[in-house]
XYZ file of C-alpha atoms in Angstrom:
257
model
C 0.000 0.000 0.000
C 1.341 3.457 -0.933
C 2.341 5.816 1.819
C 0.152 8.936 2.183
C 3.059 11.138 1.119
C 3.414 9.160 -2.114
C -0.303 9.438 -2.817
C -0.175 13.193 -2.258
C 2.871 13.489 -4.500
C 1.147 11.625 -7.324
C -2.022 13.708 -7.113
C -2.220 16.507 -9.660
C -2.391 20.027 -8.328
C -5.550 21.990 -9.059
C -5.449 23.938 -12.282
C -5.258 27.710 -11.977
C -7.359 30.157 -13.962
C -5.459 33.257 -15.061
C -7.864 36.137 -15.753
C -6.313 38.728 -18.090
C -7.957 42.157 -17.884
C -7.014 45.032 -20.234
C -8.045 48.214 -18.436
C -8.321 51.881 -19.405
C -10.144 54.425 -17.215
C -12.505 51.958 -15.512
C -12.718 53.498 -12.036
C -16.515 53.241 -12.057
C -16.738 49.447 -12.507
C -13.375 47.797 -11.889
C -13.900 47.127 -8.169
C -17.290 45.563 -8.890
C -15.828 43.318 -11.590
C -12.944 42.163 -9.388
C -15.386 41.386 -6.571
C -17.524 39.352 -8.996
C -14.463 37.424 -10.236
C -13.433 36.638 -6.680
C -16.967 35.631 -5.685
C -17.489 33.324 -8.676
C -14.158 31.500 -8.460
C -13.849 31.386 -4.680
C -17.359 29.920 -4.371
C -16.308 27.195 -6.833
C -13.043 26.603 -4.926
C -11.165 27.329 -8.156
C -7.668 28.816 -7.708
C -7.176 31.951 -9.790
C -4.859 34.853 -10.490
C -5.813 38.182 -12.059
C -3.324 39.820 -14.414
C -4.562 43.360 -14.873
C -2.831 45.540 -17.460
C -3.618 49.222 -17.003
C -3.160 51.024 -20.315
C -2.265 54.494 -19.071
C -5.468 55.265 -17.141
C -5.840 58.898 -16.103
C -8.466 58.302 -13.430
C -8.222 56.433 -10.100
C -8.320 52.933 -11.627
C -4.832 51.982 -10.399
C -5.489 53.080 -6.817
C -8.689 51.028 -6.731
C -6.880 47.973 -8.129
C -4.069 48.277 -5.567
C -6.664 48.361 -2.784
C -8.341 45.232 -4.184
C -4.947 43.508 -4.471
C -4.682 43.571 -0.682
C -7.473 40.974 -0.465
C -7.274 38.985 -3.722
C -4.506 37.662 -6.012
C -3.933 40.492 -8.491
C -0.831 41.356 -10.479
C -0.986 44.943 -11.713
C 1.003 45.780 -14.851
C 1.166 49.428 -15.891
C 1.593 51.281 -19.181
C 2.679 54.842 -18.492
C 0.961 55.989 -21.695
C -1.990 54.586 -23.627
C -0.663 51.972 -26.081
C -3.951 50.524 -27.275
C -5.781 47.218 -27.040
C -3.255 45.135 -28.980
C -0.299 45.984 -26.739
C -2.409 45.645 -23.588
C -3.786 42.189 -24.435
C -0.326 41.115 -25.625
C 1.366 42.031 -22.342
C -1.350 40.299 -20.322
C -1.269 37.090 -22.375
C 2.536 36.945 -22.345
C 2.596 37.358 -18.552
C -0.101 34.704 -18.090
C 1.605 32.247 -20.459
C 4.908 32.674 -18.624
C 3.302 31.974 -15.246
C 0.800 29.255 -16.153
C 1.399 25.538 -15.841
C 0.536 22.897 -18.413
C -3.008 22.298 -17.120
C -3.877 25.927 -16.438
C -6.405 28.076 -18.289
C -6.135 31.673 -19.463
C -9.303 33.782 -19.645
C -9.632 37.187 -21.303
C -12.585 39.448 -20.633
C -13.604 43.112 -20.651
C -12.959 45.173 -17.535
C -16.193 47.198 -17.572
C -18.257 44.538 -15.752
C -20.390 43.753 -18.819
C -19.107 40.144 -18.873
C -20.363 37.954 -16.014
C -17.430 36.090 -14.369
C -19.726 33.223 -13.365
C -19.531 32.033 -16.973
C -15.857 31.170 -16.460
C -16.942 27.965 -14.696
C -18.777 26.698 -17.803
C -15.849 27.640 -20.009
C -13.407 25.771 -17.776
C -15.678 22.725 -17.872
C -15.644 22.767 -21.674
C -11.843 22.943 -21.647
C -11.888 19.900 -19.347
C -14.190 18.144 -21.820
C -11.693 18.542 -24.653
C -11.957 22.024 -26.152
C -8.841 24.121 -26.681
C -10.569 27.512 -26.966
C -14.017 28.468 -25.634
C -15.761 31.696 -26.664
C -18.605 33.475 -24.909
C -20.885 33.899 -27.914
C -23.704 36.335 -28.592
C -24.973 34.054 -31.354
C -25.949 30.882 -29.492
C -29.378 29.920 -28.186
C -29.850 31.477 -24.769
C -27.647 34.519 -25.384
C -28.912 38.034 -24.763
C -27.569 41.552 -25.332
C -29.007 43.967 -22.772
C -28.642 47.698 -23.380
C -26.766 47.435 -26.686
C -28.021 49.913 -29.322
C -29.723 48.199 -32.259
C -27.230 49.727 -34.700
C -24.320 48.194 -32.783
C -26.089 44.836 -32.633
C -26.684 44.914 -36.397
C -23.012 45.707 -37.083
C -21.833 42.883 -34.830
C -24.258 40.404 -36.368
C -23.206 41.414 -39.878
C -19.527 41.008 -38.978
C -20.277 37.552 -37.580
C -21.840 36.401 -40.851
C -19.071 37.869 -42.988
C -16.355 36.125 -40.985
C -18.303 32.875 -40.986
C -18.549 33.004 -44.770
C -14.951 34.028 -45.441
C -13.268 32.098 -42.608
C -15.569 29.191 -41.724
C -14.329 27.738 -38.438
C -16.062 24.797 -36.819
C -17.481 25.788 -33.443
C -17.114 29.564 -33.961
C -19.873 32.066 -34.657
C -18.672 35.041 -32.610
C -15.292 36.233 -33.900
C -15.218 39.601 -32.142
C -16.158 38.921 -28.520
C -13.099 39.130 -26.272
C -14.539 36.958 -23.502
C -12.709 33.653 -24.041
C -10.916 30.810 -22.313
C -7.764 29.183 -23.719
C -5.637 26.260 -22.676
C -2.434 27.912 -21.485
C -0.326 25.779 -23.824
C -2.354 27.070 -26.796
C -1.370 30.648 -25.945
C 2.271 29.637 -25.435
C 2.356 27.752 -28.740
C 0.751 30.668 -30.594
C 3.186 33.198 -29.113
C 6.106 30.972 -30.105
C 4.713 30.512 -33.614
C 3.705 34.084 -34.406
C 5.791 36.211 -32.040
C 4.623 39.795 -31.597
C 2.537 39.571 -34.785
C 0.145 37.296 -32.851
C -1.579 40.459 -31.598
C -2.153 43.434 -33.835
C -4.138 46.583 -33.071
C -7.708 47.075 -31.828
C -8.867 44.091 -33.907
C -6.433 41.804 -32.071
C -9.221 39.587 -30.689
C -10.428 38.825 -34.215
C -6.877 38.304 -35.443
C -6.117 35.871 -32.619
C -8.917 33.581 -33.808
C -7.903 33.864 -37.450
C -4.403 32.714 -36.503
C -5.464 30.029 -34.045
C -7.717 28.436 -36.697
C -4.515 27.391 -38.518
C -3.318 25.362 -35.520
C -5.683 22.374 -35.649
C -7.512 23.293 -32.445
C -10.967 22.430 -31.150
C -13.160 25.516 -30.683
C -16.408 25.779 -28.772
C -18.840 28.446 -27.619
C -21.154 29.072 -24.696
C -24.131 31.448 -24.761
C -23.792 34.484 -22.541
C -25.640 37.589 -21.455
C -23.899 40.826 -22.413
C -24.889 43.393 -19.765
C -24.090 46.554 -21.713
C -26.469 48.398 -19.421
C -23.850 48.051 -16.672
C -21.363 50.100 -18.699
C -20.596 53.498 -17.179
C -20.218 56.357 -19.665
C -19.932 56.088 -23.429
C -18.129 53.424 -25.377
C -14.420 54.004 -26.044
C -14.816 52.437 -29.482
C -14.991 54.593 -32.602
C -17.591 52.624 -34.558
C -16.755 53.776 -38.096
C -13.018 53.369 -37.564
C -13.523 49.933 -36.049
C -15.700 48.780 -38.958
C -13.135 49.936 -41.519
C -10.239 48.401 -39.598
C -12.092 45.090 -39.229
C -12.867 44.960 -42.951
C -9.238 45.801 -43.657
C -8.117 42.940 -41.443
C -10.510 40.560 -43.185
C -9.104 41.546 -46.579
C -5.504 41.271 -45.339
C -5.990 37.792 -43.850
C -8.002 36.525 -46.819
C -5.887 37.871 -49.657
C -2.653 39.114 -48.067
C -1.401 36.018 -46.173
């Protein structure tokens, strides 16, 4: 019969969820989001770490995050000036990939509290069931968008259909939502394969999927409720510029690569 110490040694450690948060001027909602992350994962007894990358915020976001870090596992990374979404996601994913073990999971989500952290549990379960990447999708049965202007919904839905037609990817309908879970090794492999070009500009979340689809991965989606009504203040996204940049990326990846 094995000694207890040998049994303990052979038992796998619990996987850790690394939550990557790109943040810019989110003083109104960041404390609420961090509390919701802690509540959801602590209640499920799921070990986690938050890697929060502040992209040059000019409000009190950093002070609020430092106060939260006194009671939950948060690593704060700081950009002294605003570098944009691509650089912010890149730094967070690189830091998570460097820290994560082979069984760990990396989650990206928005920092404005419009994405419910409780959904992480379903995404982790799907990773355990065999998926490599799981996307919180607005285009699955059971999804809802609360407080999103109809014009924005129409643009997002149109983009979904265009990408599905041009880049059909089994298991993917929502190419633009940044709320996702990845096996940590998938992120490490992608960073090694693509280098800094893995993440490019405001459309980096779309580009990540377009590059990952070349790596023979299994994708899946879960329905989710986008609580846009929780968002404080106006959107930081320039709609017309984003549409043009997204179409430019589609053309580049379809005809330029």
